[in-house]
PDB file of C-alpha atoms in Angstrom:
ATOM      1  CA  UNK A   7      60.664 101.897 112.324  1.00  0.00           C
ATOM      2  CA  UNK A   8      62.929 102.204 109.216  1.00  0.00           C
ATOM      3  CA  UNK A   9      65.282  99.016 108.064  1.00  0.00           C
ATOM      4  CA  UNK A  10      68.912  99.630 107.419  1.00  0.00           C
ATOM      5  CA  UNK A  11      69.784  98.959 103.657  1.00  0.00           C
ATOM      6  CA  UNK A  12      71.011  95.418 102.806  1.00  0.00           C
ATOM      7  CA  UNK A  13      74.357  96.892 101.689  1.00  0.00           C
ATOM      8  CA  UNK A  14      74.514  98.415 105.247  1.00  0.00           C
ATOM      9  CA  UNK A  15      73.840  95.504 107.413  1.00  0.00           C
ATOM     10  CA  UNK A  16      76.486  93.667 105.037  1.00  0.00           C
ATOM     11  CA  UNK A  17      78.741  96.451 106.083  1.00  0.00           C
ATOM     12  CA  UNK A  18      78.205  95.862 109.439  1.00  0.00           C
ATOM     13  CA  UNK A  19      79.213  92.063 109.707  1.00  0.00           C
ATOM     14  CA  UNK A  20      82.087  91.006 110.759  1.00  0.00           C
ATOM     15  CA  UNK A  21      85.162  90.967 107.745  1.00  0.00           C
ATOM     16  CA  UNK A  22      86.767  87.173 107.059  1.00  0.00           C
ATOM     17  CA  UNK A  23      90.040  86.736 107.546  1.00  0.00           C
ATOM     18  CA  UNK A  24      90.951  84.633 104.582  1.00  0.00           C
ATOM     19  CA  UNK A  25      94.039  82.209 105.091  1.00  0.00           C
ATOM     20  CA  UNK A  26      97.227  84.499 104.026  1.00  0.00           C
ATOM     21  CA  UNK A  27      95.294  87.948 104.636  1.00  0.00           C
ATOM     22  CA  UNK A  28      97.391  88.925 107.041  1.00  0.00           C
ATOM     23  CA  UNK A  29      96.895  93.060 106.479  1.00  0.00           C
ATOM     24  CA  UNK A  30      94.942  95.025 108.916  1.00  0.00           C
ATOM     25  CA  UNK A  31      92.784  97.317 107.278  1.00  0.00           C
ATOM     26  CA  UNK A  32      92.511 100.862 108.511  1.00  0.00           C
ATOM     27  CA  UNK A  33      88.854 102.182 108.838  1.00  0.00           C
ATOM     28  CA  UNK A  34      87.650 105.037 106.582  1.00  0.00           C
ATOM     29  CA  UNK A  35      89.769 104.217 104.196  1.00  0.00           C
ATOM     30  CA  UNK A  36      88.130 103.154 100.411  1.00  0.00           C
ATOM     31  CA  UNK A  37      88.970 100.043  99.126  1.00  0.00           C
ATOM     32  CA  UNK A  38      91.230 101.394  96.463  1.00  0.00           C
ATOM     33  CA  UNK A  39      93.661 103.282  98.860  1.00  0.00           C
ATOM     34  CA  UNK A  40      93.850 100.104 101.077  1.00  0.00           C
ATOM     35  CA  UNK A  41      94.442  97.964  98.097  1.00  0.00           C
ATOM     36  CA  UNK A  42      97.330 100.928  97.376  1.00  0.00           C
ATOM     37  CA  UNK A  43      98.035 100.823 100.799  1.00  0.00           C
ATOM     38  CA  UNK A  44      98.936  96.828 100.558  1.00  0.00           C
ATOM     39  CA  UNK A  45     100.715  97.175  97.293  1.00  0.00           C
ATOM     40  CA  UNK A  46     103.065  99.624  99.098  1.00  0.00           C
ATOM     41  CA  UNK A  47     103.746  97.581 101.996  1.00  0.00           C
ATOM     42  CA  UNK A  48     104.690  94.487  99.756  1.00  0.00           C
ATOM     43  CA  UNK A  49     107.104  96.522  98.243  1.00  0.00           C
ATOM     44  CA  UNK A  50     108.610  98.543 100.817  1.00  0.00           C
ATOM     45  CA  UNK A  51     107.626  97.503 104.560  1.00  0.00           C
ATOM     46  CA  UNK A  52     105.508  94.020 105.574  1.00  0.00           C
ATOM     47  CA  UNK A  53     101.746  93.258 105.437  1.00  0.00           C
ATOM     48  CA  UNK A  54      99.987  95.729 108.036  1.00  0.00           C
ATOM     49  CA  UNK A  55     102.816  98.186 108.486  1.00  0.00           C
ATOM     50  CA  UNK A  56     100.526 101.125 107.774  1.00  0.00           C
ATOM     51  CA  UNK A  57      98.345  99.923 110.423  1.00  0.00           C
ATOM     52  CA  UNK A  58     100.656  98.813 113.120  1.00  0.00           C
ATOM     53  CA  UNK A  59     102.393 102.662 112.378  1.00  0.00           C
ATOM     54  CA  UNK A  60      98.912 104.254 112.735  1.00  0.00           C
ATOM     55  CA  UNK A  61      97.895 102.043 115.685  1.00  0.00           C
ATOM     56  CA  UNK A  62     101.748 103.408 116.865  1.00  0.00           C
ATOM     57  CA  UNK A  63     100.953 107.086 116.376  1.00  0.00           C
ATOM     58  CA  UNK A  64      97.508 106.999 117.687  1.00  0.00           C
ATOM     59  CA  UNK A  65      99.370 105.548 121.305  1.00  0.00           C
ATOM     60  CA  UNK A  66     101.616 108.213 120.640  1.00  0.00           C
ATOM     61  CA  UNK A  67      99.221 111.071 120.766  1.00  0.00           C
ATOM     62  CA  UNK A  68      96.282 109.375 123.314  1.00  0.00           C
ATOM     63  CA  UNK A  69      99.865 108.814 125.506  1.00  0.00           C
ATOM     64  CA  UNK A  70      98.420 109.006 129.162  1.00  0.00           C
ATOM     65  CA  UNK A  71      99.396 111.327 131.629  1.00  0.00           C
ATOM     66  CA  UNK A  72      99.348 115.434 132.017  1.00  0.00           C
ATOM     67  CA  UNK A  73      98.086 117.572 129.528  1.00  0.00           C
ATOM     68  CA  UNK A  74     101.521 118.237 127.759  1.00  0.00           C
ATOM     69  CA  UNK A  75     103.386 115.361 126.677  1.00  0.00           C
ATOM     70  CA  UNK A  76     107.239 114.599 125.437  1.00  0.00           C
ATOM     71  CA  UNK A  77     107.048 111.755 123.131  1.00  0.00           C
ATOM     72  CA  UNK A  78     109.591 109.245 122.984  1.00  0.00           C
ATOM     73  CA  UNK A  79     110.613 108.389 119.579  1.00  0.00           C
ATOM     74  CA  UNK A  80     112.086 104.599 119.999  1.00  0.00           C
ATOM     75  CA  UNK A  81     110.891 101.773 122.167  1.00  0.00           C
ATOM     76  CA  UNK A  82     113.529 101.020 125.048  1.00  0.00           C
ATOM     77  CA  UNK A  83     113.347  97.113 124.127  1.00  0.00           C
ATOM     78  CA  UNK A  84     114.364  96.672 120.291  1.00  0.00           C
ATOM     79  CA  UNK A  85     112.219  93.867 119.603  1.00  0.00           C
ATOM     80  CA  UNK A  86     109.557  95.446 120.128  1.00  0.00           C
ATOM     81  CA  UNK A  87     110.084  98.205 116.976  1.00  0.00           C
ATOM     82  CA  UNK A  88     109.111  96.938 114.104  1.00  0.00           C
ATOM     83  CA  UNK A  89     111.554  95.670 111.214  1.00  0.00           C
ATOM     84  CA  UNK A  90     111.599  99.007 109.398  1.00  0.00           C
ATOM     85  CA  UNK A  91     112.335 101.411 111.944  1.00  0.00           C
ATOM     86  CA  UNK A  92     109.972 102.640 114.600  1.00  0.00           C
ATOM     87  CA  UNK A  93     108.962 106.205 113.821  1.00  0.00           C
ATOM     88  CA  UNK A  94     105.581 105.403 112.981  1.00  0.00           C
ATOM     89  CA  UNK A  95     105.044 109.142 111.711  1.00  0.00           C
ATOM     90  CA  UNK A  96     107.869 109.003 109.276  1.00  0.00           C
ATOM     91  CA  UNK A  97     106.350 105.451 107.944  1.00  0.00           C
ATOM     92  CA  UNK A  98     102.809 107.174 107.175  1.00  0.00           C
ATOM     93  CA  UNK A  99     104.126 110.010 105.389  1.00  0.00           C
ATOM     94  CA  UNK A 100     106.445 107.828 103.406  1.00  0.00           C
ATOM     95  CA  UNK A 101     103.483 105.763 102.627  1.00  0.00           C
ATOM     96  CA  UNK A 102     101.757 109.078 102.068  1.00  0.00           C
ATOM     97  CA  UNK A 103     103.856 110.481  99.565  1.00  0.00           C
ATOM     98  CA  UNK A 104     104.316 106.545  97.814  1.00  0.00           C
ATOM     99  CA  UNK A 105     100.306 107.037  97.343  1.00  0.00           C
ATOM    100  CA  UNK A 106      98.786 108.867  94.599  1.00  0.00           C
ATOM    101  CA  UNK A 107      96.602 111.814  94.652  1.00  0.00           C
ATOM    102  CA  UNK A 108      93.344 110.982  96.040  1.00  0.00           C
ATOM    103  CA  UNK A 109      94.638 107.929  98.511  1.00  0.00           C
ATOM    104  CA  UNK A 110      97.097 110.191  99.619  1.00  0.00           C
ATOM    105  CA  UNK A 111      94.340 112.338 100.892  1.00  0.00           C
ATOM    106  CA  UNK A 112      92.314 109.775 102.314  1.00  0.00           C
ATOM    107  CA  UNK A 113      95.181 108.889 104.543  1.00  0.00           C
ATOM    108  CA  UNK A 114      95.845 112.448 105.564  1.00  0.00           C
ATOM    109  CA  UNK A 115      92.328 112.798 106.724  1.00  0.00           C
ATOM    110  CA  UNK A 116      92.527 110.488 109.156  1.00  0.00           C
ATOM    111  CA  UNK A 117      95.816 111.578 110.058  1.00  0.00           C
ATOM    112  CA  UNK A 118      94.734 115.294 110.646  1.00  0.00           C
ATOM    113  CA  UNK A 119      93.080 115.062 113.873  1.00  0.00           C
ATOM    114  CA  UNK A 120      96.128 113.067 115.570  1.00  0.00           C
ATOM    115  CA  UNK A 121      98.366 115.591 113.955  1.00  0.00           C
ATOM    116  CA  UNK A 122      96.146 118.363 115.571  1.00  0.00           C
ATOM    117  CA  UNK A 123      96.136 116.529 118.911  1.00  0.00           C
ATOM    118  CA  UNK A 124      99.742 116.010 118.984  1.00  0.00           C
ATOM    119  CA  UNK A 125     100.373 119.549 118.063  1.00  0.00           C
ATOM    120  CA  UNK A 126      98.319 120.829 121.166  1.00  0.00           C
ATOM    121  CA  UNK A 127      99.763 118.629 123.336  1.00  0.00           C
ATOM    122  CA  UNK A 128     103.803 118.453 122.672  1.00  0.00           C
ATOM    123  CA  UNK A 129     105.879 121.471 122.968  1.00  0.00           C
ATOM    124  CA  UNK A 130     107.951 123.555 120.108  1.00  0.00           C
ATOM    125  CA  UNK A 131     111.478 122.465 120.485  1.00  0.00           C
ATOM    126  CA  UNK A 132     113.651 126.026 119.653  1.00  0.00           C
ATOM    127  CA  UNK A 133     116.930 124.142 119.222  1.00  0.00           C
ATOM    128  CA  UNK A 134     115.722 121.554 116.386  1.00  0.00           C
ATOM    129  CA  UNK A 135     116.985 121.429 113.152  1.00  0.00           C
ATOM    130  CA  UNK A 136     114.697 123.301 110.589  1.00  0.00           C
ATOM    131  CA  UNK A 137     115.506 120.181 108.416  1.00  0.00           C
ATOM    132  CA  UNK A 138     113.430 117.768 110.741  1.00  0.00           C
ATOM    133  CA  UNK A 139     109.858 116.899 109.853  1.00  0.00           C
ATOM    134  CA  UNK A 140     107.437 118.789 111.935  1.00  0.00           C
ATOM    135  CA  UNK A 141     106.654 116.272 114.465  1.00  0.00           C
ATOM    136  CA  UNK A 142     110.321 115.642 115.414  1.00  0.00           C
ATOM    137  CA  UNK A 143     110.499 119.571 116.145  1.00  0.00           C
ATOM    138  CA  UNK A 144     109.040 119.163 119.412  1.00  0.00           C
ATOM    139  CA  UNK A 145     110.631 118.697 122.763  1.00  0.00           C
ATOM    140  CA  UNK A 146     110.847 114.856 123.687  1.00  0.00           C
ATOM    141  CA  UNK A 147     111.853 112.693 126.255  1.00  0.00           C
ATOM    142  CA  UNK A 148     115.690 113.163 127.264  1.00  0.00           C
TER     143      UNK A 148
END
């Protein structure tokens, strides 16, 4: 039976938090575009916003319930949105465009299949503004 590669089973242990590493780290990501990732978040947001808005978005398009879904933009209970705002899609393509080249496309390829989902699940909304960002021109919750 072949071994797995020392690198591999190093891999596959479990990551140390170290005391003030308080970022989440999203998975299949390099290290470079996470280390982006946090530099962008100091600046801008708080430690783990990218996370906490993909961990948002994903709940967002895995939403239970019928096939078609109309997604509901802000929480009913403000203290549950996060400080900057709680359009989690509109936080990852601000991050997205923040990013340079190749991190930038890191991040949209893990994005791509929720976008996809969410596309084949939401509704075109005919009466949105042209000006909105494509996932806002759908038909939400009234």
């Amino acid at each position: 039976m072949p071994r797995k590669p020392v690198s591999q089973v190093r891999a596959d242990l479990p990551r140390k938090v170290r005391r003030g590493d308080d970022r989440a780290v999203i998975s299949g990501l390099s290290a470079k575009t996470v280390a982006e990732i946090a530099r962008i978040e100091r600046r801008a947001y708080a430690p783990g916003a990218a996370h906490q808005a993909l961990r948002g978005w994903r709940e967002t398009v895995y939403e239970p319930g019928p096939w078609v879904t109309y997604p509901r933009w802000f929480s009913e209970c403000p203290c549950c949105e996060p400080a900057w705002g709680g359009d989690h899609r509109q936080t990852l393509e601000a991050i997205c465009h923040r990013l340079s080249r190749r991190p930038a496309r890191e991040l949209r390829a893990v994005l791509a299949p929720l976008d996809e989902r969410f596309l084949a699940r939401t509704l075109n909304d005919p009466y949105a503004s042209p000006r909105d960002p494509w996932w806002r021109r759908r038909l939400e919750t009234p």
